[in-house]
XYZ file of C-alpha atoms in Angstrom:
391
model
C -46.026 11.271 -14.648
C -44.666 14.727 -15.463
C -44.125 15.295 -19.253
C -40.019 16.027 -18.546
C -39.405 12.356 -16.511
C -41.177 10.536 -18.792
C -38.994 12.359 -22.172
C -36.047 11.689 -19.861
C -37.040 7.762 -19.436
C -37.796 7.402 -23.401
C -34.549 8.614 -23.944
C -32.912 5.912 -21.438
C -34.599 3.453 -22.977
C -33.350 4.240 -26.126
C -29.662 4.979 -24.926
C -29.883 1.237 -23.745
C -31.416 0.210 -27.050
C -28.596 1.609 -28.603
C -26.070 -0.026 -26.455
C -27.806 -3.483 -26.497
C -27.889 -3.538 -30.198
C -24.396 -2.302 -30.501
C -23.348 -5.243 -28.135
C -24.970 -7.684 -30.610
C -23.529 -6.289 -33.674
C -19.986 -6.253 -32.067
C -20.290 -9.665 -31.141
C -21.778 -11.141 -34.788
C -21.106 -9.159 -37.175
C -17.998 -9.258 -39.511
C -15.679 -11.481 -36.614
C -13.317 -12.963 -39.101
C -9.873 -11.303 -40.439
C -11.057 -11.328 -43.714
C -14.340 -9.291 -43.571
C -12.870 -6.538 -41.632
C -12.010 -3.295 -43.038
C -8.965 -2.936 -45.076
C -7.421 -0.810 -42.993
C -7.983 -2.869 -39.699
C -6.464 -5.878 -41.547
C -3.282 -3.906 -42.530
C -2.863 -3.224 -38.801
C -3.152 -6.229 -38.032
C -0.760 -7.431 -40.716
C 1.739 -4.880 -39.134
C 1.517 -5.414 -36.069
C 2.439 -9.264 -36.415
C 5.510 -8.436 -38.013
C 6.565 -6.571 -35.248
C 5.549 -8.631 -32.861
C 7.320 -11.534 -34.666
C 10.656 -9.059 -34.753
C 9.988 -8.521 -30.938
C 10.267 -12.119 -30.233
C 13.311 -13.304 -32.569
C 15.368 -10.204 -32.788
C 14.335 -8.032 -29.326
C 18.404 -7.814 -28.679
C 18.510 -6.170 -32.334
C 15.872 -3.481 -31.236
C 16.485 -2.742 -27.423
C 17.572 -5.612 -25.239
C 16.662 -9.294 -24.668
C 14.608 -7.703 -21.612
C 12.149 -5.714 -23.705
C 9.486 -7.509 -25.240
C 6.686 -5.088 -26.633
C 4.910 -8.485 -28.472
C 4.205 -8.981 -24.474
C 2.586 -5.493 -23.715
C -0.861 -4.620 -23.046
C -2.073 -2.416 -26.176
C -5.150 -0.750 -27.310
C -5.123 0.348 -31.089
C -8.186 2.550 -32.303
C -9.025 3.458 -35.935
C -10.056 6.975 -36.713
C -10.320 8.323 -40.193
C -7.678 10.868 -39.706
C -4.809 12.091 -37.228
C -6.298 13.792 -34.123
C -9.894 12.311 -34.758
C -12.659 12.165 -32.502
C -14.979 9.358 -33.709
C -13.557 6.277 -33.381
C -14.468 3.731 -35.663
C -12.917 0.322 -34.235
C -10.586 -0.274 -31.451
C -8.570 -3.605 -30.809
C -6.835 -5.124 -27.731
C -4.152 -7.249 -27.487
C -2.447 -8.480 -24.396
C -5.015 -6.868 -21.850
C -6.038 -8.522 -19.080
C -9.507 -9.658 -18.007
C -10.795 -8.324 -21.676
C -11.729 -11.815 -22.726
C -14.627 -12.068 -19.853
C -16.115 -8.630 -21.247
C -19.462 -8.271 -22.356
C -18.046 -5.450 -24.731
C -15.416 -7.345 -26.230
C -15.455 -10.049 -28.973
C -12.704 -11.999 -30.034
C -11.984 -11.988 -33.303
C -10.858 -14.918 -36.002
C -7.377 -14.178 -36.974
C -4.832 -16.622 -39.676
C -2.618 -18.759 -37.424
C -0.070 -17.645 -40.130
C -0.370 -13.972 -38.465
C 1.097 -15.761 -35.281
C -0.674 -13.030 -33.106
C -1.870 -13.158 -29.418
C -5.704 -13.296 -29.241
C -7.312 -9.943 -30.632
C -10.510 -8.426 -29.070
C -12.759 -6.143 -30.908
C -14.183 -3.462 -28.084
C -17.517 -2.338 -28.453
C -17.879 1.667 -28.955
C -19.507 2.002 -25.268
C -16.547 0.008 -23.559
C -16.932 2.143 -20.675
C -13.286 1.459 -19.542
C -12.018 2.659 -22.921
C -14.595 5.688 -22.674
C -11.298 8.231 -22.281
C -9.909 7.200 -25.482
C -12.553 9.284 -27.777
C -10.829 12.379 -26.596
C -8.570 14.063 -29.583
C -5.478 12.900 -28.910
C -3.230 10.588 -30.622
C -2.145 8.269 -28.038
C -1.754 7.519 -24.225
C -2.267 5.396 -21.381
C -5.675 4.127 -19.755
C -5.911 2.095 -16.331
C -7.786 -1.040 -16.844
C -7.800 -3.565 -13.700
C -4.853 -1.929 -12.168
C -2.677 -1.801 -15.374
C -1.427 1.212 -17.022
C -2.329 0.098 -21.079
C -1.145 2.060 -23.828
C -3.257 3.149 -26.599
C -2.440 4.399 -30.363
C -5.047 5.870 -33.019
C -4.366 4.925 -36.582
C -5.823 5.690 -39.677
C -5.580 4.961 -43.331
C -3.046 7.028 -44.447
C -0.459 5.902 -42.312
C -0.609 2.637 -44.401
C -0.642 4.294 -47.700
C 1.514 7.461 -48.064
C 2.294 8.377 -44.655
C 4.452 10.882 -43.307
C 8.319 10.620 -42.598
C 7.958 8.947 -38.459
C 4.058 8.504 -38.740
C 3.426 5.285 -40.555
C 1.904 2.891 -37.883
C 4.981 0.715 -37.319
C 7.265 3.836 -36.272
C 4.470 6.068 -34.753
C 3.886 2.853 -32.238
C 7.423 1.892 -31.665
C 8.330 5.222 -30.661
C 5.367 6.544 -28.293
C 4.842 2.805 -26.895
C 8.325 2.802 -25.728
C 8.013 6.078 -23.792
C 4.815 4.360 -22.232
C 6.662 1.307 -21.083
C 10.449 1.455 -21.095
C 10.693 4.955 -20.264
C 7.938 4.862 -17.958
C 10.301 5.369 -14.912
C 12.614 7.640 -16.561
C 13.236 10.811 -15.206
C 15.499 12.972 -17.960
C 12.245 15.047 -18.823
C 11.004 15.653 -15.141
C 10.291 19.089 -13.611
C 11.011 20.537 -17.372
C 14.840 19.097 -17.043
C 14.759 19.063 -20.941
C 14.014 23.165 -21.073
C 16.909 25.366 -21.601
C 16.642 28.765 -20.373
C 18.534 31.927 -21.492
C 19.567 29.875 -24.938
C 22.720 31.281 -26.742
C 21.992 32.458 -29.831
C 25.325 33.478 -30.963
C 27.379 32.524 -33.690
C 30.100 30.617 -31.745
C 27.288 28.338 -30.141
C 26.165 27.259 -33.884
C 29.575 27.213 -35.078
C 30.458 24.528 -32.184
C 27.071 22.745 -32.634
C 28.344 22.551 -36.635
C 31.426 20.746 -35.218
C 29.407 18.348 -33.553
C 27.225 17.664 -36.903
C 30.541 16.907 -38.898
C 31.531 14.574 -36.441
C 28.406 12.918 -36.292
C 28.287 12.880 -40.159
C 31.960 10.786 -39.697
C 30.359 8.403 -37.306
C 27.240 7.610 -39.282
C 29.202 6.746 -42.570
C 32.462 5.214 -40.977
C 32.585 1.658 -40.159
C 35.735 1.018 -38.541
C 35.017 1.155 -34.424
C 38.054 2.187 -33.603
C 37.885 5.258 -36.133
C 34.222 5.969 -34.867
C 35.793 5.737 -31.144
C 38.428 8.179 -32.227
C 35.367 10.552 -33.849
C 33.059 10.421 -30.637
C 35.931 10.992 -28.392
C 36.397 14.476 -30.415
C 32.716 15.204 -30.413
C 32.299 14.781 -26.526
C 35.457 16.987 -26.489
C 33.348 19.573 -28.386
C 30.288 19.094 -26.683
C 32.398 19.239 -23.343
C 33.644 22.631 -24.774
C 30.166 23.917 -25.316
C 28.750 23.329 -22.040
C 31.602 24.787 -20.225
C 30.952 28.026 -21.768
C 27.230 27.609 -21.582
C 26.103 25.300 -19.056
C 22.307 25.808 -19.551
C 22.767 23.821 -22.480
C 22.561 20.381 -20.662
C 18.800 20.319 -21.331
C 19.867 18.987 -24.812
C 21.109 15.560 -23.299
C 17.685 14.895 -21.604
C 16.257 15.041 -24.812
C 18.743 13.161 -26.616
C 18.180 10.246 -23.456
C 14.447 10.435 -24.017
C 13.690 10.962 -27.894
C 16.590 10.182 -29.061
C 16.331 6.463 -27.757
C 12.882 6.093 -29.131
C 14.159 7.513 -32.265
C 16.697 4.853 -32.284
C 14.486 2.156 -31.930
C 12.642 3.286 -34.877
C 15.808 3.491 -36.795
C 16.751 -0.003 -35.456
C 13.155 -1.609 -36.463
C 13.854 -0.366 -39.901
C 16.733 -1.374 -40.477
C 16.038 -4.889 -39.269
C 13.041 -5.136 -41.604
C 14.660 -3.727 -44.452
C 12.944 0.042 -44.699
C 14.308 3.081 -45.496
C 14.273 5.228 -42.347
C 17.549 6.499 -41.019
C 19.038 9.752 -39.145
C 17.275 12.801 -40.666
C 15.408 10.740 -43.037
C 13.416 11.884 -46.167
C 11.396 9.841 -48.566
C 13.793 10.252 -51.674
C 16.663 8.559 -51.851
C 19.422 8.425 -50.373
C 16.630 8.423 -47.957
C 18.686 10.696 -45.511
C 20.256 14.180 -45.259
C 23.850 14.384 -43.501
C 23.623 16.739 -40.181
C 25.759 19.284 -42.446
C 23.245 19.578 -44.815
C 20.477 19.973 -42.679
C 22.990 22.578 -40.679
C 23.634 24.447 -43.849
C 19.693 24.342 -45.378
C 18.907 26.135 -41.870
C 21.798 28.684 -42.139
C 20.587 29.512 -45.872
C 17.180 29.648 -44.978
C 15.871 26.791 -46.932
C 14.536 24.568 -44.161
C 13.340 24.914 -40.851
C 13.892 27.930 -38.234
C 16.824 27.426 -36.141
C 14.873 26.904 -33.102
C 14.762 23.205 -34.705
C 18.445 22.996 -33.624
C 17.387 23.862 -29.755
C 15.164 20.641 -29.056
C 13.831 18.781 -32.298
C 17.554 18.008 -33.417
C 17.898 16.297 -30.430
C 15.685 13.064 -31.486
C 18.284 12.994 -34.147
C 22.080 13.898 -32.560
C 20.282 11.198 -29.723
C 19.888 8.063 -31.752
C 23.137 9.106 -34.294
C 25.371 8.819 -30.693
C 23.338 5.731 -29.776
C 23.805 4.025 -33.050
C 27.340 4.890 -33.354
C 28.234 3.641 -29.644
C 26.845 0.549 -31.050
C 29.149 0.530 -34.209
C 32.272 1.105 -31.679
C 31.239 -1.544 -29.375
C 30.661 0.632 -26.439
C 28.178 -0.433 -24.068
C 25.423 2.165 -23.158
C 22.155 0.782 -22.960
C 22.323 -0.460 -18.966
C 23.775 2.594 -18.153
C 21.114 5.014 -19.763
C 17.753 3.023 -17.519
C 16.894 5.895 -15.339
C 14.573 6.032 -12.409
C 13.739 7.429 -8.803
C 16.374 4.753 -7.480
C 18.958 4.652 -10.423
C 20.287 7.818 -12.005
C 21.234 7.133 -15.560
C 23.407 8.379 -17.527
C 22.318 10.485 -20.815
C 24.412 9.343 -24.080
C 27.025 12.491 -23.620
C 27.697 11.475 -19.838
C 28.275 7.888 -21.275
C 30.433 9.070 -23.546
C 32.209 11.759 -21.146
C 32.760 8.570 -18.662
C 34.252 6.221 -21.410
C 36.560 8.551 -22.020
C 37.237 9.839 -18.757
C 37.135 13.740 -20.221
C 37.632 16.112 -17.057
C 41.187 18.211 -17.665
C 40.349 21.273 -19.079
C 43.516 22.097 -20.266
C 43.338 19.213 -22.739
C 39.570 19.936 -23.583
C 41.464 23.680 -24.635
C 44.280 22.355 -26.651
C 41.871 19.484 -28.268
C 39.451 21.473 -29.240
C 41.645 24.104 -31.040
C 43.035 21.000 -33.242
C 39.451 19.540 -34.082
C 38.579 23.156 -35.075
C 41.418 23.156 -37.727
C 40.310 20.062 -39.232
C 36.778 20.921 -39.535
C 37.179 24.003 -41.455
C 35.963 25.986 -38.150
C 35.584 29.721 -40.112
C 33.074 28.910 -42.454
C 31.380 27.337 -39.597
C 31.515 30.785 -37.558
C 30.249 32.066 -40.981
C 27.073 29.810 -40.953
C 26.879 30.672 -37.335
C 26.231 34.304 -38.202
C 23.861 33.712 -40.636
C 21.658 31.391 -37.606
C 21.697 34.688 -35.302
C 20.609 36.699 -38.007
C 17.772 34.482 -38.623
C 16.934 33.837 -35.251
C 16.618 37.854 -34.636
C 14.157 37.878 -37.372
C 11.924 35.094 -36.402
C 11.650 36.610 -33.098
C 11.261 40.127 -34.112
């Protein structure tokens, strides 16, 4: 026998031996909840809370039809964000996993009310692609798309905003499951070419922000409706001047809706996460505070206003429509066979805004009532900052 072949056979035997030992260890070692790693226990406890709230109150999160607690899910522990070497992986609601030689059911307390939880061996070939350094994604198992997410200790001890376990899981899984067929972001529809970097666009955006702040504070449905009407006038006016900005609405529909779910869950469970969140009291900044921070060079680049801010404006509009009792969730649902309506389109239809003369007349009133001249000054600062950044 040639030496190279002999070495190859030895290596193959060693590899098979490692796999067999790994299978045996997964089947016999630490198979009870109490013996799991502390981070794994924290993850399963939070998952149980998420499932309980979806089972009992799905209508307060999205609607009665979206039951995340029934979706297939794989959760993978890493040491840190974008980690390559996975530690443990757990499967819930994944079809056929109970008969998988690479899986072992973990004994979980009945008090958690979780579905059966299976720990997956690290050599499970069906999940081999999850070793790549991505924090989440989908894999196909037995003709079913299964969402996976990687978690790490910091998610449960001192997480960055929006990157605690529940927020991150709910946001990204919403993209994978609820928005699977939505087409708002298809073919680069969210992109804005030739973005209008001028003081008027920024000032009008500031008008929108002032109105959104009023919506966030007010509790009277009729008052909120009037403010939403004014917001829709401003947005119409901006888009008639710069039609390419319509890409904002696509990002608001996709990212704003996923962020909305985070906020609804936090409110339902007594958390502090809210629009434009921060860690210290009052646990958020207003839209105008954010606008002025950026204009005064104290925070993000003006580029933040182009797309990242759409997570917040989109979710704020949805929360506002909830408070104003304006139906929108059925309309926003999108697919290849049913064209959905973005938040802006829902409001435009609701208020029947299509008369240019009325828009022109109303925008003057809104400008006067919201100190538009000061907003223009801030817009000029944003133009200067943008020019500096581009250079």
